[in-house]
Every structure is written in structure tokens, then in C-alpha cells.
PDB file of C-alpha atoms in Angstrom:
ATOM      1  CA  MET A   1      63.954  30.315 -35.670  1.00  0.00           C
ATOM      2  CA  PRO A   2      61.712  31.602 -38.264  1.00  0.00           C
ATOM      3  CA  LYS A   3      60.893  35.554 -38.731  1.00  0.00           C
ATOM      4  CA  THR A   4      57.723  37.156 -38.237  1.00  0.00           C
ATOM      5  CA  ASP A   5      57.415  38.130 -41.700  1.00  0.00           C
ATOM      6  CA  ASP A   6      57.629  34.835 -43.075  1.00  0.00           C
ATOM      7  CA  ILE A   7      53.723  34.510 -41.016  1.00  0.00           C
ATOM      8  CA  GLY A   8      52.248  34.934 -43.804  1.00  0.00           C
ATOM      9  CA  ASP A   9      53.639  31.868 -45.556  1.00  0.00           C
ATOM     10  CA  VAL A  10      51.459  30.062 -43.817  1.00  0.00           C
ATOM     11  CA  ASP A  11      47.707  28.456 -45.116  1.00  0.00           C
ATOM     12  CA  MET A  12      45.286  30.363 -43.153  1.00  0.00           C
ATOM     13  CA  PRO A  13      41.126  30.000 -43.862  1.00  0.00           C
ATOM     14  CA  ASP A  14      39.434  32.098 -46.061  1.00  0.00           C
ATOM     15  CA  LEU A  15      37.272  33.610 -43.966  1.00  0.00           C
ATOM     16  CA  ASP A  16      34.782  35.803 -45.375  1.00  0.00           C
ATOM     17  CA  ASP A  17      31.984  38.159 -44.630  1.00  0.00           C
ATOM     18  CA  SER A  18      29.417  34.543 -45.692  1.00  0.00           C
ATOM     19  CA  GLY A  19      30.516  33.460 -42.112  1.00  0.00           C
ATOM     20  CA  ASP A  20      30.386  30.098 -43.932  1.00  0.00           C
ATOM     21  CA  ASP A  21      32.675  28.267 -40.753  1.00  0.00           C
ATOM     22  CA  ASN A  22      30.114  30.023 -38.157  1.00  0.00           C
ATOM     23  CA  ILE A  23      27.635  28.191 -40.357  1.00  0.00           C
ATOM     24  CA  ILE A  24      29.549  24.885 -40.163  1.00  0.00           C
ATOM     25  CA  ILE A  25      29.344  25.286 -35.999  1.00  0.00           C
ATOM     26  CA  ASP A  26      26.213  26.611 -35.838  1.00  0.00           C
ATOM     27  CA  ASP A  27      24.936  23.565 -37.436  1.00  0.00           C
ATOM     28  CA  TYR A  28      27.544  20.752 -35.301  1.00  0.00           C
ATOM     29  CA  ASP A  29      26.156  22.393 -32.561  1.00  0.00           C
ATOM     30  CA  ASP A  30      22.399  22.015 -33.205  1.00  0.00           C
ATOM     31  CA  ASP A  31      23.099  18.827 -34.005  1.00  0.00           C
ATOM     32  CA  LEU A  32      24.851  18.465 -30.821  1.00  0.00           C
ATOM     33  CA  ASP A  33      22.030  20.144 -28.428  1.00  0.00           C
ATOM     34  CA  ASP A  34      19.345  17.497 -30.887  1.00  0.00           C
ATOM     35  CA  ASP A  35      21.480  14.921 -30.202  1.00  0.00           C
ATOM     36  CA  LEU A  36      20.858  15.904 -26.656  1.00  0.00           C
ATOM     37  CA  ASP A  37      17.290  16.877 -26.484  1.00  0.00           C
ATOM     38  CA  ASP A  38      16.633  13.104 -28.232  1.00  0.00           C
ATOM     39  CA  ASP A  39      18.745  11.711 -25.032  1.00  0.00           C
ATOM     40  CA  PHE A  40      16.271  13.755 -22.893  1.00  0.00           C
ATOM     41  CA  ASP A  41      12.891  12.613 -24.741  1.00  0.00           C
ATOM     42  CA  GLU A  42      14.110   8.736 -24.461  1.00  0.00           C
ATOM     43  CA  ASP A  43      15.081   8.705 -20.413  1.00  0.00           C
ATOM     44  CA  LEU A  44      11.386  10.596 -20.122  1.00  0.00           C
ATOM     45  CA  ASP A  45       9.842   8.592 -21.196  1.00  0.00           C
ATOM     46  CA  GLU A  46      11.765   5.669 -19.983  1.00  0.00           C
ATOM     47  CA  ASP A  47      10.355   7.643 -16.818  1.00  0.00           C
ATOM     48  CA  LEU A  48       6.935   8.365 -17.411  1.00  0.00           C
ATOM     49  CA  ASP A  49       6.446   4.195 -18.043  1.00  0.00           C
ATOM     50  CA  ASP A  50       8.455   2.990 -15.135  1.00  0.00           C
ATOM     51  CA  ASP A  51       5.565   5.705 -13.410  1.00  0.00           C
ATOM     52  CA  LEU A  52       2.968   3.877 -15.680  1.00  0.00           C
ATOM     53  CA  ASP A  53       4.278   0.036 -15.293  1.00  0.00           C
ATOM     54  CA  ASP A  54       3.982   1.525 -11.158  1.00  0.00           C
ATOM     55  CA  ASP A  55       0.553   2.982 -11.699  1.00  0.00           C
ATOM     56  CA  ASP A  56      -0.716  -0.059 -13.688  1.00  0.00           C
ATOM     57  CA  GLU A  57       0.971  -2.992 -10.843  1.00  0.00           C
ATOM     58  CA  VAL A  58      -1.828  -0.783  -7.922  1.00  0.00           C
ATOM     59  CA  ASP A  59      -4.711  -0.984 -10.170  1.00  0.00           C
ATOM     60  CA  ASP A  60      -4.661  -3.801 -10.435  1.00  0.00           C
ATOM     61  CA  TYR A  61      -6.031  -4.716  -6.748  1.00  0.00           C
ATOM     62  CA  GLU A  62      -9.692  -4.344  -7.551  1.00  0.00           C
ATOM     63  CA  ASP A  63     -12.336  -3.615  -4.233  1.00  0.00           C
ATOM     64  CA  ALA A  64     -13.700  -6.227  -2.354  1.00  0.00           C
ATOM     65  CA  SER A  65     -17.651  -7.286  -3.313  1.00  0.00           C
ATOM     66  CA  ASP A  66     -20.495  -6.191  -1.120  1.00  0.00           C
ATOM     67  CA  GLU A  67     -20.816  -9.702  -2.086  1.00  0.00           C
ATOM     68  CA  GLU A  68     -17.123 -10.808  -0.857  1.00  0.00           C
ATOM     69  CA  ILE A  69     -17.107  -8.881   2.482  1.00  0.00           C
ATOM     70  CA  ASP A  70     -17.893 -11.261   5.274  1.00  0.00           C
ATOM     71  CA  PHE A  71     -18.256  -8.167   7.770  1.00  0.00           C
ATOM     72  CA  VAL A  72     -17.176  -4.756   8.731  1.00  0.00           C
ATOM     73  CA  VAL A  73     -18.020  -5.065  12.600  1.00  0.00           C
ATOM     74  CA  ALA A  74     -16.809  -2.137  15.312  1.00  0.00           C
ATOM     75  CA  LEU A  75     -16.512  -3.537  18.837  1.00  0.00           C
ATOM     76  CA  TYR A  76     -15.550  -1.400  21.643  1.00  0.00           C
ATOM     77  CA  ARG A  77     -16.505  -0.441  25.340  1.00  0.00           C
ATOM     78  CA  GLU A  78     -18.437   2.467  26.678  1.00  0.00           C
ATOM     79  CA  ASP A  79     -19.404   2.430  30.357  1.00  0.00           C
ATOM     80  CA  GLY A  80     -17.567  -1.115  30.917  1.00  0.00           C
ATOM     81  CA  GLU A  81     -20.676  -2.308  28.675  1.00  0.00           C
ATOM     82  CA  PRO A  82     -19.955  -4.493  25.686  1.00  0.00           C
ATOM     83  CA  GLN A  83     -21.310  -2.843  22.708  1.00  0.00           C
ATOM     84  CA  ALA A  84     -20.650  -3.615  18.529  1.00  0.00           C
ATOM     85  CA  THR A  85     -21.895  -2.009  15.735  1.00  0.00           C
ATOM     86  CA  ASP A  86     -21.488  -2.858  11.961  1.00  0.00           C
ATOM     87  CA  LEU A  87     -19.747  -0.021   9.876  1.00  0.00           C
ATOM     88  CA  MET A  88     -19.558   0.845   6.085  1.00  0.00           C
ATOM     89  CA  LEU A  89     -18.859  -2.422   4.089  1.00  0.00           C
ATOM     90  CA  SER A  90     -16.839   0.493   2.106  1.00  0.00           C
ATOM     91  CA  LEU A  91     -14.236   0.272   5.294  1.00  0.00           C
ATOM     92  CA  ALA A  92     -12.938  -2.980   4.304  1.00  0.00           C
ATOM     93  CA  ASN A  93     -11.280  -1.767   1.288  1.00  0.00           C
ATOM     94  CA  ASP A  94     -10.556   1.378   2.473  1.00  0.00           C
ATOM     95  CA  LEU A  95      -7.631   1.131   6.095  1.00  0.00           C
ATOM     96  CA  ASN A  96      -7.600   4.995   6.535  1.00  0.00           C
ATOM     97  CA  GLY A  97     -11.352   5.694   6.537  1.00  0.00           C
ATOM     98  CA  LEU A  98     -12.101   2.597   8.988  1.00  0.00           C
ATOM     99  CA  ILE A  99      -8.832   3.784  11.027  1.00  0.00           C
ATOM    100  CA  ALA A 100     -10.980   7.177  11.511  1.00  0.00           C
ATOM    101  CA  GLN A 101     -13.632   5.525  11.709  1.00  0.00           C
ATOM    102  CA  LEU A 102     -12.470   3.917  14.792  1.00  0.00           C
ATOM    103  CA  ARG A 103     -11.468   6.818  16.543  1.00  0.00           C
ATOM    104  CA  ARG A 104     -15.422   8.813  16.095  1.00  0.00           C
ATOM    105  CA  LEU A 105     -16.200   5.344  18.314  1.00  0.00           C
ATOM    106  CA  PRO A 106     -16.647   6.460  22.182  1.00  0.00           C
ATOM    107  CA  GLY A 107     -14.436   3.731  23.526  1.00  0.00           C
ATOM    108  CA  ASP A 108     -12.994   3.302  27.163  1.00  0.00           C
ATOM    109  CA  ALA A 109     -10.412   2.010  26.037  1.00  0.00           C
ATOM    110  CA  GLY A 110     -10.825   3.104  22.350  1.00  0.00           C
ATOM    111  CA  ALA A 111     -12.322   1.349  18.979  1.00  0.00           C
ATOM    112  CA  CYS A 112     -11.373  -2.445  17.207  1.00  0.00           C
ATOM    113  CA  ALA A 113     -12.902  -3.543  13.994  1.00  0.00           C
ATOM    114  CA  PHE A 114     -12.860  -6.673  13.073  1.00  0.00           C
ATOM    115  CA  LEU A 115     -13.360  -7.443   8.609  1.00  0.00           C
ATOM    116  CA  SER A 116     -13.479 -10.756   7.020  1.00  0.00           C
ATOM    117  CA  ILE A 117     -12.415 -11.231   3.156  1.00  0.00           C
ATOM    118  CA  SER A 118     -13.941 -14.073   1.338  1.00  0.00           C
ATOM    119  CA  ASP A 119     -14.129 -16.066   4.421  1.00  0.00           C
ATOM    120  CA  GLU A 120      -9.718 -16.169   3.103  1.00  0.00           C
ATOM    121  CA  PHE A 121      -8.963 -13.531   5.662  1.00  0.00           C
ATOM    122  CA  PHE A 122      -9.741 -11.623   8.473  1.00  0.00           C
ATOM    123  CA  VAL A 123      -8.190  -8.125   9.782  1.00  0.00           C
ATOM    124  CA  ILE A 124      -7.768  -5.872  12.871  1.00  0.00           C
ATOM    125  CA  VAL A 125      -7.575  -2.455  13.250  1.00  0.00           C
ATOM    126  CA  ARG A 126      -6.977  -1.231  16.886  1.00  0.00           C
ATOM    127  CA  VAL A 127      -7.130   2.478  17.655  1.00  0.00           C
ATOM    128  CA  ARG A 128      -6.503   3.988  21.432  1.00  0.00           C
ATOM    129  CA  GLY A 129      -6.100   7.628  20.281  1.00  0.00           C
ATOM    130  CA  LYS A 130      -3.085   8.279  18.578  1.00  0.00           C
ATOM    131  CA  VAL A 131      -2.130   4.670  18.468  1.00  0.00           C
ATOM    132  CA  VAL A 132      -3.811   2.223  16.070  1.00  0.00           C
ATOM    133  CA  GLN A 133      -3.006  -1.832  16.177  1.00  0.00           C
ATOM    134  CA  LEU A 134      -3.031  -3.796  13.859  1.00  0.00           C
ATOM    135  CA  LEU A 135      -2.964  -7.909  12.462  1.00  0.00           C
ATOM    136  CA  LEU A 136      -3.227  -9.725   9.178  1.00  0.00           C
ATOM    137  CA  ASN A 137      -3.608 -13.225   9.474  1.00  0.00           C
ATOM    138  CA  ASP A 138      -2.681 -14.128   6.595  1.00  0.00           C
ATOM    139  CA  SER A 139      -0.133 -12.077   4.786  1.00  0.00           C
ATOM    140  CA  VAL A 140      -0.347 -13.981   1.474  1.00  0.00           C
ATOM    141  CA  ALA A 141      -3.396 -12.177   1.349  1.00  0.00           C
ATOM    142  CA  ALA A 142      -1.664  -8.123   0.441  1.00  0.00           C
ATOM    143  CA  GLY A 143      -1.094  -9.861  -3.410  1.00  0.00           C
ATOM    144  CA  ASP A 144      -4.620  -9.844  -4.007  1.00  0.00           C
ATOM    145  CA  TRP A 145      -6.554  -7.646  -2.282  1.00  0.00           C
ATOM    146  CA  PRO A 146      -6.277  -4.031  -1.494  1.00  0.00           C
ATOM    147  CA  ILE A 147      -6.978  -3.606   2.723  1.00  0.00           C
ATOM    148  CA  ALA A 148      -4.047  -6.337   3.206  1.00  0.00           C
ATOM    149  CA  ARG A 149      -2.566  -4.943   1.209  1.00  0.00           C
ATOM    150  CA  ASP A 150      -2.839  -1.249   3.160  1.00  0.00           C
ATOM    151  CA  VAL A 151      -2.145  -3.390   6.550  1.00  0.00           C
ATOM    152  CA  VAL A 152       1.515  -4.590   5.047  1.00  0.00           C
ATOM    153  CA  ASP A 153       2.630  -1.353   4.221  1.00  0.00           C
ATOM    154  CA  PHE A 154       1.297   0.320   7.336  1.00  0.00           C
ATOM    155  CA  LEU A 155       3.747  -1.951   9.318  1.00  0.00           C
ATOM    156  CA  GLY A 156       6.358  -1.251   6.377  1.00  0.00           C
ATOM    157  CA  LEU A 157       6.933  -4.825   5.364  1.00  0.00           C
ATOM    158  CA  GLU A 158       7.270  -6.042   2.106  1.00  0.00           C
ATOM    159  CA  VAL A 159       4.011  -7.837   0.464  1.00  0.00           C
ATOM    160  CA  ALA A 160       4.083 -11.739   0.433  1.00  0.00           C
ATOM    161  CA  ASP A 161       4.534 -13.773  -3.165  1.00  0.00           C
ATOM    162  CA  GLU A 162       2.107 -16.431  -4.091  1.00  0.00           C
ATOM    163  CA  GLU A 163       4.941 -19.119  -3.321  1.00  0.00           C
ATOM    164  CA  ASP A 164       5.261 -17.987   0.596  1.00  0.00           C
ATOM    165  CA  GLU A 165       3.929 -19.908   3.107  1.00  0.00           C
ATOM    166  CA  SER A 166       1.084 -17.418   4.894  1.00  0.00           C
ATOM    167  CA  GLU A 167       1.656 -16.098   7.930  1.00  0.00           C
ATOM    168  CA  ILE A 168       0.447 -13.700  10.200  1.00  0.00           C
ATOM    169  CA  VAL A 169       1.942  -9.914   9.993  1.00  0.00           C
ATOM    170  CA  GLY A 170       1.108  -7.532  12.754  1.00  0.00           C
ATOM    171  CA  ASP A 171       0.401  -7.177  17.135  1.00  0.00           C
ATOM    172  CA  LEU A 172      -0.137 -10.674  18.458  1.00  0.00           C
ATOM    173  CA  THR A 173      -0.759  -8.256  21.681  1.00  0.00           C
ATOM    174  CA  ILE A 174      -3.011  -6.464  20.051  1.00  0.00           C
ATOM    175  CA  LEU A 175      -6.369  -7.977  22.521  1.00  0.00           C
ATOM    176  CA  ALA A 176      -4.541  -8.595  25.191  1.00  0.00           C
ATOM    177  CA  ASP A 177      -6.130  -6.614  27.820  1.00  0.00           C
ATOM    178  CA  GLN A 178      -9.776  -8.010  26.121  1.00  0.00           C
ATOM    179  CA  GLY A 179      -8.666 -11.564  27.083  1.00  0.00           C
ATOM    180  CA  ILE A 180      -6.598 -12.771  24.378  1.00  0.00           C
ATOM    181  CA  SER A 181      -3.032 -13.357  24.873  1.00  0.00           C
ATOM    182  CA  GLU A 182      -0.697 -13.465  22.776  1.00  0.00           C
ATOM    183  CA  PHE A 183      -0.228 -17.738  22.632  1.00  0.00           C
ATOM    184  CA  ASP A 184      -4.809 -18.076  22.020  1.00  0.00           C
ATOM    185  CA  MET A 185      -4.495 -14.825  18.889  1.00  0.00           C
ATOM    186  CA  GLU A 186      -1.400 -17.015  17.238  1.00  0.00           C
ATOM    187  CA  ALA A 187      -2.723 -19.971  17.868  1.00  0.00           C
ATOM    188  CA  ILE A 188      -6.226 -19.537  16.281  1.00  0.00           C
ATOM    189  CA  ALA A 189      -5.367 -17.293  13.854  1.00  0.00           C
ATOM    190  CA  SER A 190      -3.283 -18.815  11.887  1.00  0.00           C
ATOM    191  CA  ASP A 191      -5.232 -21.775  11.416  1.00  0.00           C
ATOM    192  CA  TYR A 192      -6.118 -21.558   7.907  1.00  0.00           C
ATOM    193  CA  ASP A 193      -8.306 -24.236   7.558  1.00  0.00           C
ATOM    194  CA  GLU A 194     -10.825 -22.790   9.211  1.00  0.00           C
ATOM    195  CA  GLU A 195     -12.924 -20.144   7.627  1.00  0.00           C
ATOM    196  CA  SER A 196     -11.428 -16.463   8.621  1.00  0.00           C
ATOM    197  CA  SER A 197     -15.443 -15.535   9.684  1.00  0.00           C
ATOM    198  CA  ASP A 198     -14.909 -18.788  12.601  1.00  0.00           C
ATOM    199  CA  LEU A 199     -11.949 -17.445  12.988  1.00  0.00           C
ATOM    200  CA  VAL A 200     -13.323 -14.200  14.254  1.00  0.00           C
ATOM    201  CA  ARG A 201     -16.007 -15.208  15.747  1.00  0.00           C
ATOM    202  CA  GLN A 202     -13.709 -17.088  17.651  1.00  0.00           C
ATOM    203  CA  LEU A 203     -11.565 -14.295  19.239  1.00  0.00           C
ATOM    204  CA  VAL A 204     -14.893 -12.406  19.606  1.00  0.00           C
ATOM    205  CA  GLY A 205     -16.114 -15.388  22.539  1.00  0.00           C
ATOM    206  CA  LEU A 206     -12.964 -15.072  24.175  1.00  0.00           C
ATOM    207  CA  MET A 207     -13.627 -11.389  24.400  1.00  0.00           C
ATOM    208  CA  LYS A 208     -17.020 -11.480  25.569  1.00  0.00           C
ATOM    209  CA  PHE A 209     -18.625 -10.196  22.886  1.00  0.00           C
ATOM    210  CA  SER A 210     -20.211 -12.442  21.313  1.00  0.00           C
ATOM    211  CA  SER A 211     -24.038 -11.650  21.686  1.00  0.00           C
ATOM    212  CA  GLN A 212     -23.657  -8.229  20.336  1.00  0.00           C
ATOM    213  CA  PHE A 213     -21.595  -9.497  17.431  1.00  0.00           C
ATOM    214  CA  GLU A 214     -23.978 -11.209  16.043  1.00  0.00           C
ATOM    215  CA  ALA A 215     -27.055  -8.921  16.516  1.00  0.00           C
ATOM    216  CA  ALA A 216     -24.313  -6.368  14.735  1.00  0.00           C
ATOM    217  CA  VAL A 217     -23.841  -9.245  11.710  1.00  0.00           C
ATOM    218  CA  ALA A 218     -27.733  -9.215  11.512  1.00  0.00           C
ATOM    219  CA  ASP A 219     -27.897  -5.843  10.806  1.00  0.00           C
ATOM    220  CA  ARG A 220     -25.854  -6.319   7.921  1.00  0.00           C
TER     221      ARG A 220
END
């Protein structure tokens, strides 16, 4: 075992009053902090870019123009009598606004709206108190049109790819109490060879609202 006096022979760092060794340590800490800050900034930039990319995807959806909107019509019964009201075309791009507007109508069994876009697809929205029912006859339309995307989002479904086959999404019994069975709804709504405005007219006819509907459409 070495004697305690021998410890003095061991070479030790020369620590003087200048504090140079502390400066070296401080510089290393500063460099480490800078690296961490750079990594954080890069991660933040990547997150921001991802958010911007997501926003760009949403911004890619252009509202349907007035010329592309075939009609937006609300149907309801008041004291048992069929009523039809032509709604603002802007509601064809605003599902929440359309739902709010339907809640204002005095329907005995709520109110429903039919809208058709560019004769490509149609949407039915029915509101009875707090209950909201939706039907979109062409799921692929959600890849191009805001209102169709809103319906798919409301239903908690994935947006279909362009390569997917068109299908009906939503509640096929939405108008069962208005004379349209689930079978009839599926048969009419899935007829993709027909223009969507004509499909709506078939449904409205089964509901016994044809004359009121046509009068509302003529008011445009």
C-alpha cells in the first residue's frame, strides 16, 4: 500500500485562478445545448410541415359553384300538409349550416333536405330534434366535393379512393316512414347510370312531394 505522502507524486490537473478548465466544460455544454436546440427545431419544423400538408389536403377541396349545384330543397310536413322550401345554395357546401337550417323548420316529423351536385351525386339530410340522419349515394364523391366529404366525416368513415367502386353510405332507412323502404332506397340511390337530380325526383315522387318540390326548384 502506498503511503499517504506518496499521493503528492501523482500528476494532477493544474487548476489555476483563470478557470480555463471550467471554460472547456462550459463550451462543451453549450455545444450540446446547441445540438439539442437544433434537433428540437428540426422536429418542430417537420411537425409544422406535416400540419401544413394536412391543411393543403383540406384546402384542395373547392366549394361547388352555384352553377354546379342542381338544387338544395327542404321537405317537411306542417299540419300534415307537404311543404317544400328552396334553400340557399351555399348550404350545399356547409353540412353544419344545413343541419342548423333544418332545425328551424316546423316539420311534424322533422325536416329533410335533398341536394344534388353537378348531376353526379345526391345527399339527403334529415333532422328530427337532436337526431341527424344522412345518406350519400356515391361514396367516391367524398374525394372531390366538400359536402360529400363532410357526410363521410360525420359518419366516421374513411374517404374512398378514386379507384374504389361507388357505393351508398349512410342510413338506407332514412325515409322509411315517408314511404321509401330500404329496398327501394338502395335500388334508386345506386342507379349510377341516371343523373342524380332525376334520382332525387324519383324519391320525392314516392314521398308524394313532387308538385311542391318542383315549385321550390322553379323558385331558383
